[in-house]
């Protein structure tokens, strides 16, 4: 079995604000270890004293995502670094992040560690729900709240027209 197939993603709990220092330490101390590091960030618009700023914040403050073969040696190397509180684990051993959870994070960070702004939707636009219990249903946007990243959508459900409020991340434009 090759090494890549045994590699899994794990969450390392570090002191908040020390995520990049952890990454630097890994790269300096263990350059030959097969350790991939991801610190997902997102861009936000922040208003302070009437001015608008574009800022970048960590998606999971205090956590660094690490892809590696988690054996005893690697576990102690990672958890023994300064300002590391530990590797997320169950009662006895490190628990890998579930593939379906990691797939979402990897899709969002496909362009790099920083997730850009969500698309802006227009009223009257046809959408399809791409996640959640209403997945697959199509509808029309009645209102889009860019600040809250929410959409009010009109859908046909159980033979009736319903208006529902969804997070903008749960919908996508209909193709064609």
Coordinates of N, CA, C and O in Angstrom, one line a residue:
X1 N 0.9 -1.2 0.0 CA 0.0 0.0 0.0 C 0.9 1.2 0.0 O 1.8 1.3 0.7
X2 N 0.6 2.2 -0.9 CA 1.4 3.4 -0.9 C 1.1 4.4 0.2 O 0.0 4.3 0.8
X3 N 2.0 5.3 0.5 CA 1.9 6.2 1.6 C 0.7 7.1 1.4 O 0.0 7.4 2.4
X4 N 0.5 7.6 0.2 CA -0.6 8.6 0.0 C -2.0 8.0 0.4 O -2.8 8.7 1.0
X5 N -2.2 6.7 0.2 CA -3.5 6.1 0.6 C -3.7 6.1 2.1 O -4.8 6.0 2.6
X6 N -2.6 6.0 2.8 CA -2.7 6.0 4.3 C -2.8 7.4 4.9 O -3.1 7.5 6.1
X7 N -2.5 8.4 4.1 CA -2.5 9.8 4.6 C -3.9 10.2 4.9 O -4.8 10.0 4.1
X8 N -4.2 10.8 6.0 CA -5.5 11.3 6.4 C -5.3 12.7 7.0 O -4.2 13.1 7.4
X9 N -6.4 13.5 7.0 CA -6.4 14.8 7.6 C -6.8 14.8 9.1 O -7.7 14.0 9.5
X10 N -6.0 15.5 9.9 CA -6.2 15.6 11.3 C -6.3 17.1 11.7 O -5.7 17.9 11.0
X11 N -6.9 17.4 12.8 CA -7.0 18.7 13.3 C -6.0 18.8 14.5 O -6.1 18.0 15.5
X12 N -5.1 19.8 14.5 CA -4.2 20.0 15.5 C -4.7 21.3 16.3 O -4.9 22.3 15.7
X13 N -4.8 21.2 17.6 CA -5.3 22.3 18.4 C -4.1 23.1 18.9 O -3.3 22.5 19.7
X14 N -4.0 24.3 18.5 CA -2.9 25.2 18.8 C -3.4 26.4 19.5 O -4.6 26.8 19.4
X15 N -2.5 27.2 20.1 CA -2.8 28.4 20.7 C -3.3 29.4 19.6 O -2.6 29.5 18.6
X16 N -4.5 30.0 19.8 CA -5.0 30.9 18.8 C -4.0 32.0 18.5 O -3.4 32.6 19.4
X17 N -3.8 32.2 17.2 CA -2.8 33.2 16.7 C -1.5 32.6 16.4 O -0.6 33.2 15.9
X18 N -1.3 31.3 16.8 CA 0.0 30.6 16.6 C 0.0 29.7 15.4 O 0.9 28.9 15.2
X19 N -1.1 29.7 14.6 CA -1.2 28.7 13.5 C -0.1 28.8 12.5 O 0.5 27.7 12.1
X20 N 0.3 30.0 12.1 CA 1.4 30.1 11.1 C 2.7 29.7 11.7 O 3.6 29.2 11.0
X21 N 2.9 30.0 13.0 CA 4.2 29.6 13.7 C 4.3 28.1 13.7 O 5.4 27.6 13.5
X22 N 3.2 27.4 13.9 CA 3.2 26.0 13.9 C 3.6 25.5 12.5 O 4.4 24.6 12.4
X23 N 3.0 26.1 11.5 CA 3.4 25.7 10.1 C 4.9 25.9 9.9 O 5.5 25.0 9.3
X24 N 5.4 27.0 10.3 CA 6.8 27.3 10.1 C 7.7 26.3 10.9 O 8.7 25.8 10.3
X25 N 7.3 26.0 12.1 CA 8.1 25.0 12.9 C 8.1 23.6 12.2 O 9.2 23.0 12.1
X26 N 7.0 23.2 11.7 CA 6.9 21.9 11.0 C 7.9 21.9 9.8 O 8.6 21.0 9.5
X27 N 7.8 23.0 9.0 CA 8.6 23.1 7.8 C 10.1 23.1 8.1 O 10.9 22.6 7.3
X28 N 10.5 23.8 9.2 CA 11.9 23.9 9.6 C 12.4 22.6 10.3 O 13.4 22.1 10.0
X29 N 11.6 22.1 11.3 CA 12.1 20.9 12.1 C 11.9 19.6 11.3 O 12.7 18.7 11.5
X30 N 10.8 19.5 10.5 CA 10.5 18.2 9.9 C 10.3 18.3 8.4 O 9.3 17.9 7.9
X31 N 11.3 18.8 7.7 CA 11.0 19.0 6.3 C 10.9 17.7 5.5 O 10.3 17.7 4.4
X32 N 11.5 16.6 6.0 CA 11.4 15.4 5.3 C 10.2 14.5 5.6 O 10.0 13.5 5.0
X33 N 9.5 14.9 6.7 CA 8.2 14.2 7.0 C 7.2 14.5 5.9 O 7.2 15.6 5.3
X34 N 6.4 13.5 5.7 CA 5.3 13.7 4.7 C 4.1 14.4 5.4 O 3.1 13.7 5.7
X35 N 4.2 15.7 5.6 CA 3.1 16.4 6.3 C 2.7 17.6 5.5 O 3.5 18.5 5.1
X36 N 1.4 17.6 5.1 CA 0.8 18.7 4.4 C 0.0 19.5 5.4 O -0.7 19.0 6.2
X37 N 0.1 20.8 5.3 CA -0.6 21.7 6.2 C -1.6 22.6 5.5 O -1.3 23.2 4.5
X38 N -2.7 22.8 6.2 CA -3.7 23.7 5.6 C -4.3 24.6 6.8 O -4.7 24.0 7.8
X39 N -4.3 25.9 6.6 CA -4.9 26.8 7.6 C -5.9 27.6 6.8 O -5.6 28.7 6.2
X40 N -7.1 27.1 6.7 CA -8.1 27.8 5.9 C -8.5 29.2 6.4 O -8.6 29.4 7.6
X41 N -8.6 30.2 5.5 CA -8.9 31.5 5.9 C -10.1 32.0 5.0 O -10.3 31.4 3.9
X42 N -10.7 33.1 5.4 CA -11.8 33.6 4.6 C -11.7 35.1 4.5 O -11.3 35.7 5.5
X43 N -12.1 35.7 3.4 CA -12.2 37.1 3.3 C -13.5 37.6 3.8 O -14.6 37.0 3.5
X44 N -13.5 38.7 4.5 CA -14.8 39.3 5.0 C -14.7 40.8 4.8 O -13.6 41.4 4.7
X45 N -15.9 41.4 4.7 CA -16.0 42.8 4.7 C -16.4 43.2 6.1 O -17.3 42.7 6.7
X46 N -15.6 44.2 6.7 CA -15.9 44.6 8.0 C -16.1 46.2 8.0 O -15.4 46.9 7.3
X47 N -17.1 46.6 8.7 CA -17.4 48.1 8.8 C -16.9 48.5 10.2 O -17.4 48.0 11.2
X48 N -16.0 49.5 10.2 CA -15.6 50.1 11.4 C -15.6 51.6 11.3 O -15.0 52.2 10.4
X49 N -16.3 52.3 12.2 CA -16.4 53.7 12.2 C -16.8 54.3 10.8 O -16.2 55.3 10.3
X50 N -17.7 53.7 10.2 CA -18.2 54.1 8.9 C -17.4 53.8 7.7 O -17.7 54.1 6.6
X51 N -16.2 53.1 7.9 CA -15.4 52.8 6.8 C -15.5 51.3 6.6 O -15.7 50.5 7.5
X52 N -15.3 50.8 5.3 CA -15.4 49.4 4.9 C -14.0 48.9 4.7 O -13.2 49.5 4.0
X53 N -13.7 47.8 5.3 CA -12.4 47.2 5.2 C -12.6 45.7 4.7 O -13.5 45.0 5.1
X54 N -11.6 45.3 3.9 CA -11.6 43.9 3.6 C -10.6 43.2 4.5 O -9.4 43.7 4.5
X55 N -11.0 42.2 5.2 CA -10.1 41.6 6.2 C -10.0 40.1 5.9 O -10.9 39.5 5.2
X56 N -9.0 39.4 6.4 CA -8.9 38.0 6.3 C -8.9 37.4 7.7 O -8.1 37.8 8.5
X57 N -9.7 36.4 7.9 CA -9.8 35.7 9.2 C -9.7 34.2 9.0 O -10.1 33.7 8.0
X58 N -9.1 33.6 10.1 CA -9.0 32.1 10.0 C -10.4 31.5 10.1 O -11.2 32.0 10.9
X59 N -10.7 30.5 9.3 CA -11.9 29.8 9.3 C -12.1 29.0 10.6 O -13.2 29.0 11.2
X60 N -11.0 28.4 11.1 CA -11.0 27.7 12.4 C -9.9 28.2 13.3 O -8.9 27.6 13.4
X61 N -10.1 29.3 14.0 CA -9.0 29.9 14.8 C -8.6 28.8 15.9 O -9.5 28.2 16.5
X62 N -7.3 28.6 16.0 CA -6.8 27.7 17.0 C -6.6 26.3 16.5 O -6.3 25.4 17.2
X63 N -6.9 26.1 15.2 CA -6.8 24.8 14.6 C -5.9 24.8 13.3 O -6.1 25.8 12.5
X64 N -5.1 23.8 13.1 CA -4.3 23.7 11.9 C -4.7 22.3 11.4 O -4.7 21.3 12.1
X65 N -5.0 22.2 10.1 CA -5.3 20.9 9.5 C -4.1 20.3 8.9 O -3.3 21.0 8.2
X66 N -3.8 19.1 9.2 CA -2.6 18.4 8.8 C -2.9 17.1 8.2 O -3.7 16.3 8.7
X67 N -2.3 16.9 7.0 CA -2.5 15.6 6.3 C -1.2 14.8 6.4 O -0.1 15.3 6.0
X68 N -1.3 13.7 7.0 CA -0.1 12.9 7.3 C -0.5 11.4 7.5 O -1.7 11.1 7.7
X69 N 0.5 10.6 7.6 CA 0.3 9.2 8.2 C 0.5 9.4 9.7 O 1.6 9.6 10.1
X70 N -0.5 9.3 10.5 CA -0.5 9.5 11.9 C 0.0 8.3 12.6 O -0.8 7.5 13.1
X71 N 1.3 8.1 12.7 CA 1.9 7.0 13.6 C 2.3 7.6 14.9 O 2.2 8.8 15.1
X72 N 2.8 6.8 15.8 CA 3.2 7.3 17.1 C 4.3 8.4 17.0 O 4.2 9.4 17.7
X73 N 5.3 8.1 16.1 CA 6.4 9.1 16.0 C 5.8 10.5 15.5 O 6.2 11.5 16.1
X74 N 5.0 10.5 14.5 CA 4.5 11.8 14.0 C 3.6 12.4 15.1 O 3.7 13.6 15.3
X75 N 2.8 11.6 15.7 CA 1.9 12.2 16.8 C 2.7 12.9 17.8 O 2.4 14.0 18.2
X76 N 3.8 12.3 18.3 CA 4.6 13.0 19.4 C 5.4 14.2 18.8 O 5.6 15.1 19.5
X77 N 5.8 14.1 17.6 CA 6.5 15.3 17.0 C 5.5 16.5 16.9 O 5.9 17.6 17.2
X78 N 4.3 16.2 16.5 CA 3.3 17.3 16.3 C 2.8 17.8 17.7 O 2.8 19.0 17.9
X79 N 2.5 16.9 18.6 CA 1.9 17.3 19.9 C 3.0 17.9 20.8 O 2.6 18.6 21.8
X80 N 4.2 17.6 20.5 CA 5.3 18.1 21.4 C 5.8 19.5 21.0 O 6.7 20.1 21.7
X81 N 5.3 20.1 20.0 CA 5.7 21.4 19.6 C 5.2 22.5 20.5 O 4.1 22.3 21.1
X82 N 5.9 23.6 20.7 CA 5.4 24.7 21.6 C 4.1 25.2 21.1 O 3.8 25.3 19.9
X83 N 3.3 25.6 22.1 CA 1.9 26.2 21.9 C 1.0 25.2 21.2 O 0.0 25.7 20.6
X84 N 1.2 24.0 21.2 CA 0.3 22.9 20.7 C -0.4 22.3 21.9 O 0.3 21.8 22.8
X85 N -1.7 22.3 21.9 CA -2.5 21.7 23.0 C -2.7 20.3 22.7 O -3.0 19.5 23.6
X86 N -2.6 19.8 21.4 CA -2.8 18.4 21.2 C -3.4 18.2 19.8 O -3.8 19.1 19.1
X87 N -3.5 16.9 19.5 CA -4.2 16.4 18.3 C -5.6 16.0 18.7 O -5.8 15.4 19.7
X88 N -6.6 16.4 17.9 CA -8.0 16.0 18.2 C -8.1 14.5 18.2 O -7.7 13.9 17.2
X89 N -8.6 13.9 19.3 CA -8.7 12.5 19.3 C -9.9 12.0 20.1 O -10.5 12.8 20.8
X90 N -10.2 10.8 20.0 CA -11.2 10.2 20.9 C -10.6 9.8 22.2 O -9.5 10.3 22.6
X91 N -11.1 8.8 22.9 CA -10.5 8.5 24.2 C -9.1 8.0 24.1 O -8.3 8.2 25.0
X92 N -8.7 7.4 23.0 CA -7.4 6.8 22.9 C -6.5 7.2 21.8 O -5.3 7.2 22.0
X93 N -7.0 7.5 20.6 CA -6.1 7.8 19.5 C -6.7 8.9 18.6 O -7.8 9.3 18.7
X94 N -5.8 9.6 17.9 CA -6.2 10.7 17.0 C -7.3 10.2 16.0 O -7.2 9.1 15.5
X95 N -8.2 11.1 15.8 CA -9.3 10.8 14.9 C -9.2 11.6 13.7 O -9.1 12.9 13.7
X96 N -9.1 11.0 12.5 CA -9.1 11.7 11.3 C -10.4 12.5 11.0 O -11.4 12.1 11.5
X97 N -10.2 13.6 10.3 CA -11.4 14.4 9.9 C -12.2 13.5 8.9 O -11.5 13.0 8.0
X98 N -13.5 13.5 9.0 CA -14.3 12.7 8.0 C -14.1 13.2 6.6 O -14.0 14.4 6.4
X99 N -14.0 12.2 5.7 CA -13.7 12.6 4.3 C -14.7 13.6 3.7 O -14.4 14.5 3.0
X100 N -16.0 13.4 4.1 CA -17.1 14.3 3.5 C -16.9 15.7 4.1 O -17.2 16.7 3.4
X101 N -16.5 15.8 5.3 CA -16.2 17.2 5.9 C -15.0 17.8 5.3 O -15.0 19.0 5.0
X102 N -14.0 17.0 5.1 CA -12.8 17.6 4.5 C -13.0 17.9 3.0 O -12.4 18.9 2.5
X103 N -13.9 17.2 2.3 CA -14.1 17.5 0.9 C -14.7 18.9 0.8 O -14.3 19.6 -0.2
X104 N -15.5 19.3 1.7 CA -16.1 20.7 1.6 C -15.0 21.7 1.8 O -14.9 22.7 1.1
X105 N -14.1 21.5 2.8 CA -13.0 22.4 3.1 C -12.1 22.5 1.9 O -11.7 23.6 1.5
X106 N -11.8 21.4 1.3 CA -10.8 21.3 0.2 C -11.4 22.0 -1.0 O -10.7 22.7 -1.8
X107 N -12.8 21.8 -1.2 CA -13.4 22.5 -2.3 C -13.4 24.0 -2.2 O -13.1 24.7 -3.1
X108 N -13.6 24.5 -0.9 CA -13.6 25.9 -0.7 C -12.2 26.5 -0.8 O -12.1 27.7 -1.2
X109 N -11.2 25.7 -0.5 CA -9.8 26.2 -0.5 C -9.0 25.8 -1.8 O -7.8 25.9 -1.8
X110 N -9.8 25.3 -2.8 CA -9.1 24.8 -4.0 C -8.3 25.9 -4.7 O -7.2 25.6 -5.3
X111 N -8.6 27.2 -4.6 CA -7.8 28.2 -5.2 C -6.7 28.7 -4.3 O -6.1 29.7 -4.6
X112 N -6.5 28.1 -3.1 CA -5.5 28.6 -2.1 C -6.2 28.5 -0.8 O -7.3 28.2 -0.6
X113 N -5.4 28.9 0.3 CA -5.9 28.8 1.6 C -7.0 29.8 1.9 O -7.8 29.6 2.8
X114 N -7.1 30.9 1.2 CA -8.1 31.9 1.5 C -9.3 31.8 0.6 O -9.2 31.7 -0.6
X115 N -10.5 31.6 1.3 CA -11.7 31.5 0.6 C -12.2 32.9 0.2 O -12.3 33.8 1.1
X116 N -12.5 33.1 -1.0 CA -13.0 34.4 -1.5 C -14.4 34.7 -1.1 O -15.0 34.0 -0.3
X117 N -14.9 35.8 -1.6 CA -16.3 36.2 -1.3 C -17.3 35.3 -2.0 O -17.0 34.8 -3.1
X118 N -18.5 35.1 -1.4 CA -19.5 34.3 -2.1 C -20.0 35.1 -3.3 O -19.9 36.3 -3.3
X119 N -20.6 34.4 -4.2 CA -21.2 35.0 -5.4 C -22.4 35.9 -4.9 O -23.0 35.6 -3.9
X120 N -22.7 36.8 -5.7 CA -23.9 37.7 -5.5 C -25.0 37.2 -6.4 O -24.8 37.0 -7.6
X121 N -26.1 37.0 -5.8 CA -27.3 36.5 -6.5 C -28.2 37.7 -6.8 O -28.3 38.6 -6.0
X122 N -29.0 37.6 -7.9 CA -29.9 38.6 -8.2 C -31.4 38.1 -8.0 O -31.6 36.9 -8.2
X123 N -32.2 39.0 -7.6 CA -33.7 38.6 -7.5 C -34.2 38.2 -8.9 O -33.8 38.7 -9.9
X124 N -35.0 37.1 -8.8 CA -35.6 36.6 -10.1 C -34.7 35.5 -10.7 O -35.1 34.9 -11.7
X125 N -33.5 35.3 -10.2 CA -32.6 34.3 -10.7 C -33.0 32.9 -10.3 O -33.5 32.7 -9.2
X126 N -32.9 31.9 -11.2 CA -33.2 30.5 -10.9 C -32.0 29.9 -10.2 O -30.9 30.0 -10.7
X127 N -32.3 29.2 -9.1 CA -31.3 28.5 -8.4 C -31.7 27.0 -8.1 O -32.9 26.7 -8.3
X128 N -30.7 26.2 -7.7 CA -31.0 24.9 -7.3 C -30.3 24.8 -5.9 O -29.2 25.3 -5.7
X129 N -31.0 24.1 -5.0 CA -30.4 23.8 -3.6 C -29.4 22.7 -3.8 O -29.7 21.7 -4.3
X130 N -28.2 23.0 -3.3 CA -27.1 22.0 -3.5 C -26.7 21.2 -2.3 O -25.9 20.3 -2.3
X131 N -27.3 21.6 -1.1 CA -26.9 20.9 0.1 C -28.1 21.0 1.1 O -28.9 21.9 1.0
X132 N -28.1 20.1 2.0 CA -29.1 20.1 3.0 C -30.3 19.2 2.6 O -30.4 18.6 1.6
X133 N -31.4 19.3 3.5 CA -32.6 18.4 3.3 C -33.4 18.8 2.0 O -34.1 17.9 1.5
X134 N -33.2 20.0 1.5 CA -33.9 20.4 0.3 C -33.1 20.2 -1.0 O -33.5 20.7 -2.1
X135 N -32.0 19.5 -0.9 CA -31.1 19.4 -2.0 C -31.8 18.9 -3.3 O -32.6 18.0 -3.2
X136 N -31.5 19.5 -4.4 CA -32.1 19.1 -5.7 C -33.3 20.0 -6.0 O -33.7 20.0 -7.2
X137 N -33.9 20.7 -5.1 CA -35.1 21.5 -5.4 C -34.7 22.8 -6.1 O -33.6 23.3 -5.8
X138 N -35.4 23.2 -7.1 CA -35.2 24.4 -7.8 C -36.1 25.5 -7.3 O -37.2 25.2 -6.9
X139 N -35.7 26.7 -7.5 CA -36.5 27.8 -7.1 C -36.1 29.1 -7.7 O -35.1 29.2 -8.5
X140 N -36.7 30.2 -7.3 CA -36.4 31.5 -7.8 C -36.1 32.4 -6.6 O -36.9 32.4 -5.6
X141 N -35.0 33.2 -6.7 CA -34.7 34.1 -5.6 C -35.6 35.3 -5.6 O -35.8 35.9 -6.6
X142 N -36.2 35.5 -4.4 CA -37.0 36.7 -4.2 C -36.2 37.8 -3.6 O -36.5 39.0 -3.9
X143 N -35.3 37.5 -2.7 CA -34.4 38.5 -2.1 C -33.1 37.9 -1.7 O -33.0 36.7 -1.3
X144 N -32.0 38.7 -1.9 CA -30.7 38.3 -1.5 C -30.1 39.3 -0.5 O -30.1 40.5 -0.8
X145 N -29.8 38.8 0.7 CA -29.2 39.7 1.7 C -27.7 39.5 1.7 O -27.2 38.5 2.3
X146 N -26.9 40.3 1.0 CA -25.5 40.1 0.8 C -24.8 40.2 2.2 O -23.8 39.5 2.4
X147 N -25.2 41.1 3.1 CA -24.6 41.2 4.4 C -24.7 40.0 5.2 O -23.7 39.5 5.8
X148 N -25.9 39.4 5.2 CA -26.1 38.2 6.0 C -25.8 36.9 5.2 O -25.9 35.8 5.7
X149 N -25.6 37.1 3.9 CA -25.4 35.9 3.0 C -26.5 34.9 3.1 O -26.4 33.7 3.2
X150 N -27.8 35.5 2.9 CA -29.0 34.7 3.0 C -29.8 35.0 1.7 O -29.8 36.1 1.2
X151 N -30.6 34.0 1.3 CA -31.5 34.2 0.2 C -32.9 33.7 0.6 O -33.0 32.7 1.3
X152 N -33.8 34.5 0.1 CA -35.2 34.1 0.3 C -35.6 33.5 -1.1 O -35.5 34.2 -2.1
X153 N -36.0 32.3 -1.1 CA -36.3 31.5 -2.3 C -37.7 31.1 -2.4 O -38.3 30.6 -1.4
X154 N -38.3 31.2 -3.6 CA -39.7 30.7 -3.8 C -39.5 29.3 -4.5 O -38.9 29.2 -5.6
X155 N -40.0 28.2 -3.9 CA -39.9 26.9 -4.5 C -41.3 26.2 -4.5 O -42.2 26.6 -3.8
X156 N -41.4 25.2 -5.4 CA -42.6 24.4 -5.4 C -42.3 23.2 -4.5 O -41.3 22.5 -4.7
X157 N -43.1 23.0 -3.5 CA -42.9 21.9 -2.6 C -44.2 21.3 -2.2 O -45.1 22.0 -1.7
X158 N -44.3 20.0 -2.3 CA -45.6 19.3 -2.0 C -46.8 19.9 -2.7 O -47.8 20.1 -2.2
X159 N -46.6 20.3 -4.0 CA -47.7 20.9 -4.8 C -48.0 22.3 -4.4 O -49.0 22.8 -5.0
X160 N -47.3 22.9 -3.6 CA -47.6 24.3 -3.2 C -46.3 25.1 -3.4 O -45.2 24.7 -3.3
X161 N -46.6 26.4 -3.5 CA -45.4 27.4 -3.6 C -45.1 27.8 -2.2 O -45.9 28.2 -1.4
X162 N -43.8 27.6 -1.9 CA -43.3 28.0 -0.5 C -42.2 29.0 -0.6 O -41.4 29.0 -1.6
X163 N -42.1 29.8 0.4 CA -41.0 30.8 0.5 C -40.1 30.3 1.6 O -40.6 30.1 2.7
X164 N -38.8 30.1 1.3 CA -37.9 29.6 2.4 C -36.7 30.5 2.4 O -36.3 31.2 1.4
X165 N -36.1 30.6 3.6 CA -34.9 31.4 3.8 C -33.7 30.4 3.9 O -33.7 29.5 4.7
X166 N -32.7 30.6 3.1 CA -31.5 29.7 3.1 C -30.2 30.5 3.1 O -30.2 31.6 2.7
X167 N -29.2 29.8 3.6 CA -27.8 30.4 3.5 C -27.4 30.4 2.0 O -27.7 29.4 1.3
X168 N -26.8 31.4 1.6 CA -26.4 31.5 0.1 C -25.5 30.4 -0.3 O -25.4 30.0 -1.4
X169 N -24.7 29.8 0.7 CA -23.8 28.7 0.4 C -24.5 27.4 0.1 O -23.9 26.5 -0.4
X170 N -25.8 27.4 0.3 CA -26.6 26.2 0.1 C -27.2 26.1 -1.3 O -27.9 25.1 -1.7
X171 N -27.1 27.2 -2.1 CA -27.7 27.3 -3.4 C -26.7 27.6 -4.5 O -25.6 28.1 -4.2
X172 N -27.0 27.3 -5.7 CA -26.2 27.6 -6.9 C -27.1 27.9 -8.1 O -28.3 27.5 -8.1
X173 N -26.6 28.6 -9.0 CA -27.4 29.0 -10.2 C -27.7 27.8 -11.0 O -26.9 26.8 -11.1
X174 N -28.9 27.8 -11.6 CA -29.3 26.7 -12.4 C -28.5 26.8 -13.7 O -28.4 27.9 -14.3
X175 N -28.0 25.7 -14.3 CA -27.3 25.8 -15.5 C -28.3 25.7 -16.7 O -29.2 24.9 -16.6
X176 N -28.0 26.5 -17.7 CA -28.9 26.4 -18.9 C -30.0 27.3 -18.6 O -31.0 27.3 -19.1

